Coordinates of C-alpha atoms and ligand atoms in Angstrom, one line a residue:
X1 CA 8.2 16.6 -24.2
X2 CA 6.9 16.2 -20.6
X3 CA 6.8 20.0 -19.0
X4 CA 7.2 19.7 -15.4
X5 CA 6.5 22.6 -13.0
X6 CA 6.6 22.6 -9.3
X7 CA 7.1 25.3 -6.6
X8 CA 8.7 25.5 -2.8
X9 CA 7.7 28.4 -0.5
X10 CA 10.6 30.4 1.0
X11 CA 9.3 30.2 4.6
X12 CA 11.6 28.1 6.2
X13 CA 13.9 25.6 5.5
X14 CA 12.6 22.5 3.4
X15 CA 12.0 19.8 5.7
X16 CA 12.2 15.8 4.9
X17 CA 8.4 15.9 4.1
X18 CA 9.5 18.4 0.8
X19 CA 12.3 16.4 0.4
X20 CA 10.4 13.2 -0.1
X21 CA 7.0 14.2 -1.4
X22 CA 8.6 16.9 -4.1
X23 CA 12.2 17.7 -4.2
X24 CA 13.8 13.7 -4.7
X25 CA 11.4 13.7 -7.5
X26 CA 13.1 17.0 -8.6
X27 CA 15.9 15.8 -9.6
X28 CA 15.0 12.7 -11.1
X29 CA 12.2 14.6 -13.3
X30 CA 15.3 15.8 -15.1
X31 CA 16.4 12.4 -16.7
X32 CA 14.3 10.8 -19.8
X33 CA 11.4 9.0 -18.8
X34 CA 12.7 5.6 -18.3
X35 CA 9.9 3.9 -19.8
X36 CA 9.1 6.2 -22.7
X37 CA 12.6 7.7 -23.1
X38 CA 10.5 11.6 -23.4
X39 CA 12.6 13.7 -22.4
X40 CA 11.5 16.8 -20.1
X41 CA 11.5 20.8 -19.9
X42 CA 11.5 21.7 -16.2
X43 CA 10.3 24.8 -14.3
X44 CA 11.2 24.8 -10.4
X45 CA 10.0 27.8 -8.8
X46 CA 10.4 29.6 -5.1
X47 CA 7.1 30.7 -5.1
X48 CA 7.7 34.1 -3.0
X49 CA 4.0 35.6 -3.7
X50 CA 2.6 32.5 -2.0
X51 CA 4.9 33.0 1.2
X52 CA 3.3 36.3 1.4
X53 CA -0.1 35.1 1.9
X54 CA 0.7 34.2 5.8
X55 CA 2.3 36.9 7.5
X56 CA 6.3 37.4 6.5
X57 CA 9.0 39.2 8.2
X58 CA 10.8 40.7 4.7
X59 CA 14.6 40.5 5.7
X60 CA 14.0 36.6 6.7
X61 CA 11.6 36.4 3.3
X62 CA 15.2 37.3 1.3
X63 CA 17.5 34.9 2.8
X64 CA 15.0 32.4 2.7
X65 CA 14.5 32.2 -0.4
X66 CA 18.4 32.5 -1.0
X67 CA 18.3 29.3 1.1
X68 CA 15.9 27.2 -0.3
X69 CA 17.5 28.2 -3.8
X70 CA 20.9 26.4 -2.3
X71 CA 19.3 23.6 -0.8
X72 CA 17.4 22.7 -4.3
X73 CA 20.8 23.3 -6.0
X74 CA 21.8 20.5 -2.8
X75 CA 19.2 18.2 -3.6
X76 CA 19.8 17.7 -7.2
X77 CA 18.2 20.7 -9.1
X78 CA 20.8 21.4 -12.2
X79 CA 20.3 24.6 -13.9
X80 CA 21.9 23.2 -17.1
X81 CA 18.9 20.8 -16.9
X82 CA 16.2 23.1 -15.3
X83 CA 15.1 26.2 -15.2
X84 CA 15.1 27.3 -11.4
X85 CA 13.6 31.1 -10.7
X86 CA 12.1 33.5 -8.3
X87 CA 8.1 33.8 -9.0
X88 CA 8.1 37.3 -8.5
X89 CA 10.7 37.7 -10.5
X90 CA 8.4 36.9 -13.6
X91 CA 5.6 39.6 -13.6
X92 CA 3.3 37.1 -15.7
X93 CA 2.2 34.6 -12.6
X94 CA -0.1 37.4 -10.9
X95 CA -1.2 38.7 -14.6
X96 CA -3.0 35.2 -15.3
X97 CA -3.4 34.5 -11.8
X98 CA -6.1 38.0 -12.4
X99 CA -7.3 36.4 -15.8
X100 CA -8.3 33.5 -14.0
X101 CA -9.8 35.5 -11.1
X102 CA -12.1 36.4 -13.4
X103 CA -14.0 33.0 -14.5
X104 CA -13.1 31.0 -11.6
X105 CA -16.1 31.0 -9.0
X106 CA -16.1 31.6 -5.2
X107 CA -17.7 28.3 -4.5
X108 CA -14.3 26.4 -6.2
X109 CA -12.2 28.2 -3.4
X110 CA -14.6 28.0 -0.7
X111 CA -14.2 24.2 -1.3
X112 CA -10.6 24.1 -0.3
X113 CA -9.3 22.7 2.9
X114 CA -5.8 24.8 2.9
X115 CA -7.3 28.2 4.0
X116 CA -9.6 26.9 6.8
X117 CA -6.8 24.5 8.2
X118 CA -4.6 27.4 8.4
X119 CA -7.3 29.7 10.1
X120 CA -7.8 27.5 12.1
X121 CA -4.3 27.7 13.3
X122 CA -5.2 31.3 13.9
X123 CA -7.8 30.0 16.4
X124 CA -10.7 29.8 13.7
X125 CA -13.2 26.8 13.6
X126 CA -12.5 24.7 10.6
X127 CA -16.8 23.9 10.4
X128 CA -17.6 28.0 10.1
X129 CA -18.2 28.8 6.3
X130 CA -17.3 31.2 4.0
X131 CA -20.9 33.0 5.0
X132 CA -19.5 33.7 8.4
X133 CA -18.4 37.2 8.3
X134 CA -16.9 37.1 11.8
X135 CA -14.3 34.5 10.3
X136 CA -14.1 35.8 6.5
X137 CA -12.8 39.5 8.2
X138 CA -9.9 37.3 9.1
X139 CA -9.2 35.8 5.8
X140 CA -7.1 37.8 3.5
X141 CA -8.1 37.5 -0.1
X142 CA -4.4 36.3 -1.0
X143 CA -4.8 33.3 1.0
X144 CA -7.9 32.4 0.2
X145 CA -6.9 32.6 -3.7
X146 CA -3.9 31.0 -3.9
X147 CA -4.8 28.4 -5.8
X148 CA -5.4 30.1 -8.4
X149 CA -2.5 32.1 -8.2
X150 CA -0.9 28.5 -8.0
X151 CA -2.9 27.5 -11.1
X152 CA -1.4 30.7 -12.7
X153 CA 1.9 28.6 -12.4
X154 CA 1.9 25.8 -13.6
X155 CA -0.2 26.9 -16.8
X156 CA 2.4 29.7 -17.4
X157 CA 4.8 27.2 -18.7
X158 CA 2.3 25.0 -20.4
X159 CA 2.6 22.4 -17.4
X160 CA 2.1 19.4 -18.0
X161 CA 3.4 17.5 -15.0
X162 CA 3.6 18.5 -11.5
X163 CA 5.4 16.7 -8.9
X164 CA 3.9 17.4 -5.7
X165 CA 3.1 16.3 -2.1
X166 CA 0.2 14.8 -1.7
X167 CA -1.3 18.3 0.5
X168 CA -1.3 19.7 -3.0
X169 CA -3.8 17.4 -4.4
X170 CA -6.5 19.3 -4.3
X171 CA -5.3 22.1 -5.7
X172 CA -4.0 20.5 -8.9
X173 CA -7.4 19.4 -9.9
X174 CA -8.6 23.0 -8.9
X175 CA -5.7 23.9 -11.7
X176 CA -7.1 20.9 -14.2
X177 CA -10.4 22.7 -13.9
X178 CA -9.3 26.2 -14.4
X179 CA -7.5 25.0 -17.3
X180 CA -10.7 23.3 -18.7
X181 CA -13.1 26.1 -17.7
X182 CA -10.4 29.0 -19.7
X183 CA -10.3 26.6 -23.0
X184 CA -14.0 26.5 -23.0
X185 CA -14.7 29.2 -22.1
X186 CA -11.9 31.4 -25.0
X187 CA -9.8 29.1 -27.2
X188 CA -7.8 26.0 -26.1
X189 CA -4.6 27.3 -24.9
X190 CA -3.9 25.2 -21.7
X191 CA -2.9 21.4 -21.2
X192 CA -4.6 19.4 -18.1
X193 CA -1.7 19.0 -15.8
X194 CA -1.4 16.0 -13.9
X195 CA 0.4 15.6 -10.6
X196 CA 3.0 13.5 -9.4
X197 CA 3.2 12.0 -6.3
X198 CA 5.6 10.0 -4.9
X199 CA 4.6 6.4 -4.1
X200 CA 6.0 6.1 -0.7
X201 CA 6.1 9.4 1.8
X202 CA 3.7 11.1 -0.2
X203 CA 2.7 12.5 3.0
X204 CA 5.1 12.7 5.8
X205 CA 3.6 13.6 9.6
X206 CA 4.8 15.8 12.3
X207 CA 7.2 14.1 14.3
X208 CA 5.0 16.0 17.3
X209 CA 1.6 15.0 16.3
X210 CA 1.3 12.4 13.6
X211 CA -2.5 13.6 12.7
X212 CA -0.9 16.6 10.8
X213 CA 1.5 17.2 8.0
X214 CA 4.8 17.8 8.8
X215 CA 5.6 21.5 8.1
X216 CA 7.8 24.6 7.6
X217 CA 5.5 26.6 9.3
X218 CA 4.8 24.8 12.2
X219 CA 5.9 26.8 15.4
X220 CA 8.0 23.7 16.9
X221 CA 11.0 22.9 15.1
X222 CA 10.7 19.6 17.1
X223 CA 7.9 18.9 14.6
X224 CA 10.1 18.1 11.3
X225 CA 13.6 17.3 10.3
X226 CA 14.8 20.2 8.3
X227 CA 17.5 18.9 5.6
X228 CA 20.2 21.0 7.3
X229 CA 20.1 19.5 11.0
X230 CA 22.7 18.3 12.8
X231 CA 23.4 14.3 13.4
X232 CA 23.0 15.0 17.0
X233 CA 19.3 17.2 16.5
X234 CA 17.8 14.4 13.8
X235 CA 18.9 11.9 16.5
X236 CA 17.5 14.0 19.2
X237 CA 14.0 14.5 17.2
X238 CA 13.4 11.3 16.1
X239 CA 13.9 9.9 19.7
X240 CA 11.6 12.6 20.9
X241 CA 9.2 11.6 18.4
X242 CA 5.5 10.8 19.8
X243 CA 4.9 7.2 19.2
X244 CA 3.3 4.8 21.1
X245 CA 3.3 2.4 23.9
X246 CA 2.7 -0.8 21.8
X247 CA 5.7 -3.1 21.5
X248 CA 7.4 -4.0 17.9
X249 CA 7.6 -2.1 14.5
X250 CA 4.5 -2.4 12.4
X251 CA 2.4 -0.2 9.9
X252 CA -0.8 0.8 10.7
X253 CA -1.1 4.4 9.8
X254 CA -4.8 4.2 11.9
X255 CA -4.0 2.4 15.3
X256 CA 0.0 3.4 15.4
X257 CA 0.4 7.1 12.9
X258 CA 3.9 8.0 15.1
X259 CA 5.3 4.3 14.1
X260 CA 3.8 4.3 10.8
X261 CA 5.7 7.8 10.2
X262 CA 8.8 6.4 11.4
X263 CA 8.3 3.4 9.2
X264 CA 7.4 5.6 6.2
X265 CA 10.4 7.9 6.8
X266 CA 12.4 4.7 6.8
X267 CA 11.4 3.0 3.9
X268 CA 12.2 6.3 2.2
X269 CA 15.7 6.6 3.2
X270 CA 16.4 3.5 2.3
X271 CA 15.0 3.2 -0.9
X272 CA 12.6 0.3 -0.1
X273 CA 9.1 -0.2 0.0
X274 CA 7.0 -0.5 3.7
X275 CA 7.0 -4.3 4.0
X276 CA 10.9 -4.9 3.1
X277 CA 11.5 -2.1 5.8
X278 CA 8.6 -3.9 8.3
X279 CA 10.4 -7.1 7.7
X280 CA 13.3 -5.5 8.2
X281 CA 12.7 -4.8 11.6
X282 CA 10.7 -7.6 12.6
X283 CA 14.0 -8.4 15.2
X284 CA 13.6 -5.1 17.0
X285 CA 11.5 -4.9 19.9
X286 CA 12.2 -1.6 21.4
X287 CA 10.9 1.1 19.5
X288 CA 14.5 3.0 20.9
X289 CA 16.3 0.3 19.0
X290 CA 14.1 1.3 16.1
X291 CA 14.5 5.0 16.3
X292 CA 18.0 4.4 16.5
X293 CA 17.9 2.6 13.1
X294 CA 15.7 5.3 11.7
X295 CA 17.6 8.6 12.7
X296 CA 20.8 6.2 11.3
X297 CA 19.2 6.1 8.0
X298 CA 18.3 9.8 7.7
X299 CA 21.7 10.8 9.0
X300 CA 23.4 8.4 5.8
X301 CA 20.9 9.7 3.6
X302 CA 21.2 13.2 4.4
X303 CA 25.0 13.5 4.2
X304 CA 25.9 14.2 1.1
X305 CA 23.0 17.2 0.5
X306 CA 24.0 18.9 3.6
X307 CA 27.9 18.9 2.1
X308 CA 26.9 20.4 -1.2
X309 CA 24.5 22.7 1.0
X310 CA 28.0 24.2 2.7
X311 CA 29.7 24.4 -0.4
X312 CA 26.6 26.3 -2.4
X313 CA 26.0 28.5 0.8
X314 CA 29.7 29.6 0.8
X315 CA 29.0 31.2 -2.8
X316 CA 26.4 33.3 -3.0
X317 CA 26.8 34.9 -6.2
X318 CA 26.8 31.7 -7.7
X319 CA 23.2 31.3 -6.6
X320 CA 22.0 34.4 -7.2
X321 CA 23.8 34.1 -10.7
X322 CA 21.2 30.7 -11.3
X323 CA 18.1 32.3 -10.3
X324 CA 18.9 35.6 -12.6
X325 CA 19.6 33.3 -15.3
X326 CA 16.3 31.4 -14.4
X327 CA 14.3 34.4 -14.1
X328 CA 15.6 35.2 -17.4
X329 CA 14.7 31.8 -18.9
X330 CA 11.3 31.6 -17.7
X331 CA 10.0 34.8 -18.8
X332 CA 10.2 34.5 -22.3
X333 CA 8.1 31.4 -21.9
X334 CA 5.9 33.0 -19.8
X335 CA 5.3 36.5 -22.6
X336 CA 4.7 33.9 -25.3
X337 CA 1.5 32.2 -23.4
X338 CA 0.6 35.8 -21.9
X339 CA 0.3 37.1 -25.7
X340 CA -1.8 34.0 -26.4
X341 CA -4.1 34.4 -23.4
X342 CA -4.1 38.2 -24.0
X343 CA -5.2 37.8 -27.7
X344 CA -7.8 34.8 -27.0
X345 CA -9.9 36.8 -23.5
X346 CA -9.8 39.9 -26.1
X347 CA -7.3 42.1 -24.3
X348 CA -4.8 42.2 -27.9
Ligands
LIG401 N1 4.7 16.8 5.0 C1 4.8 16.7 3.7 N2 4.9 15.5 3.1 C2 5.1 15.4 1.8 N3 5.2 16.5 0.9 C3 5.1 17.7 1.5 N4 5.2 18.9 1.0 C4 5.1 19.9 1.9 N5 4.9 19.2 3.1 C5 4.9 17.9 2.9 C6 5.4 19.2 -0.5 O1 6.5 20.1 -0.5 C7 6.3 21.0 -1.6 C8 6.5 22.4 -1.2 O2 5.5 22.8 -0.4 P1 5.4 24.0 0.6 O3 6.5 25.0 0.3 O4 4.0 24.5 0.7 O5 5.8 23.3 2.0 P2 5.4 23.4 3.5 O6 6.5 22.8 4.3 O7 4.0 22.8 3.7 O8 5.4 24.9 3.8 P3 4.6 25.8 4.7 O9 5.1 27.2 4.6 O10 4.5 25.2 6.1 O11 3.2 25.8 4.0 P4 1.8 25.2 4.3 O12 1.5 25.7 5.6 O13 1.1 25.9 3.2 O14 1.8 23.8 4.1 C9 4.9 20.7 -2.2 O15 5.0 19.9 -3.3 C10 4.3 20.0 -1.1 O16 3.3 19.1 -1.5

């Protein structure tokens, strides 16, 4: 069978760019291939020890993750059908995340773009190199190794699928590699995973500024659509939305990357690729009209998660009942690999 593994951060509420680019595909991970007919083991983490690599406040850390364990129950995740867990609640992650420490190099890391774009919210130059020591005090050694921490992961659990946004590209072939480089380098204990990204909305924008990703993080909660706003606030965003002064709906993610969003967003909601939702809208001339049509689609969409949402928030023990059971789950599978890694570096 196919193992999927794929992993939230607790730092905020999931947005519509999570829903889209990983969570939808969640869920539907969980049926047979439709194709194939394999069938699937799935691992669906809140990866807790990658919030802490930005600054956390710990009482909003707990609920948070409380939360985003409610809204994946929300969007689909089934715990008869999945195994849904805390990271830190399975010792194992940082163990091989140290194992791998050891063989992968500096210059793999130094390669990635997610630590300078964060510094660089910090107020950090994203051209200054690792060789900069005014800039590397700043970086904390968590944040600059998650990926391999994030390798650690998936590889835990044998992954062998990983549907993902497409921000996490990069670090999934950094995960292919360190796969490839332990094999060679001991015994071949690790599969190659490969990613899975959505076709459409692989990469939804800020709603503030369409040049970046759309966010938990991001100071403005003008920025994204979480999954639990209002009909009034999505309506409100989306009309604030930056766009542009050009008349009509089209898609040019280039010349017009606030429309292209929009149009993106709605092809999403609706279930239909970018032309059909182009064509669509080839009547509407004012892009009011079109927001309209858009916020209408996410509002429809969005409905029937936010009523589970209520329901799952109202009983807590339930949730925490999953992710102890989850915990549970994905520890054995994870002290069955670590004796395999332990006995092949030499450590057993
Ligand atoms: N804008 C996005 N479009 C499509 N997919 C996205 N993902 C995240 N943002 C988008 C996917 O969601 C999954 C969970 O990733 P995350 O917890 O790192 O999400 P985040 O919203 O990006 O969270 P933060 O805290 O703001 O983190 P940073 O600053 O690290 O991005 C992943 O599969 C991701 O691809």
């Amino acid at each position: 069978p196919r193992i999927v593994f794929s992993g939230i951060q607790p730092t905020g509420t999931p947005h519509l760019g999570n829903y889209l680019g990983a969570l939808a595909n969640w869920a539907r991970l969980q049926d047979p291939d439709v194709v194939t007919g394999t069938s699937s083991i799935n691992y669906y983490s809140i990866v807790d020890l990658h919030a802490i690599t930005m600054p956390q406040n710990p009482a909003t850390l707990r609920q948070a993750k409380l939360d985003v364990a409610a809204t994946l129950l929300a969007c689909g995740v089934d715990p008869k059908r999945s195994v849904l867990f805390e990271q830190s609640r399975v010792r194992s992650h940082t163990e091989l995340a140290w194992i791998f420490n050891c063989i992968t190099p500096v210059g793999w890391l130094g390669r990635m773009t997610q630590w300078k774009a964060k510094m660089e919210g910090k107020g950090m130059g994203h051209a200054q190199v690792l060789a900069d020591e005014s800039l590397t005090t700043g970086l904390k050694m968590g944040l600059f190794d998650y990926p391999v921490l994030q390798a650690a992961d998936i590889l835990l659990y044998k992954g062998t699928h990983v549907p993902v946004g497409e921000d996490q590209m990069q670090h999934l072939e950094l995960a292919r590699d360190i796969a490839g480089l332990f094999n060679k380098t001991f015994t071949n204990v690790f599969p190659k995973p490969t990613a899975i990204v959505p076709p459409a909305a692989k990469r939804v924008m800020s709603l503030r500024d369409p040049s970046g990703k759309m966010s938990k993080s991001d100071p403005s909660d003008f920025s994204r659509l979480n999954l639990v706003d209002t009909p009034q606030l999505i309506q409100a965003k989306i009309a604030k939305a930056t766009t542009d002064g050009i008349r009509g709906v089209s898609f040019d993610p280039v010349h017009r990357p606030g429309m292209s969003n929009l149009v993106s967003i709605y092809a999403a909601m609706r279930d239909i690729e970018i032309d059909e939702a182009v064509k669509e809208c080839a009547d509407i001339t004012s892009t009011k009209d079109f927001k309209n049509r858009v916020s209408d689609a996410i509002i429809v969409k969005l409905q029937p998660i936010q009523s589970e949402l209520v329901r799952l928030q109202a009983d807590e023990g339930y949730v925490r009942k999953v992710l102890d059971d989850g915990a549970e789950k994905a520890e054995q599978v994870a002290n069955k690999t670590m004796e395999e890694v332990y006995k092949a570096v030499g450590l057993r």
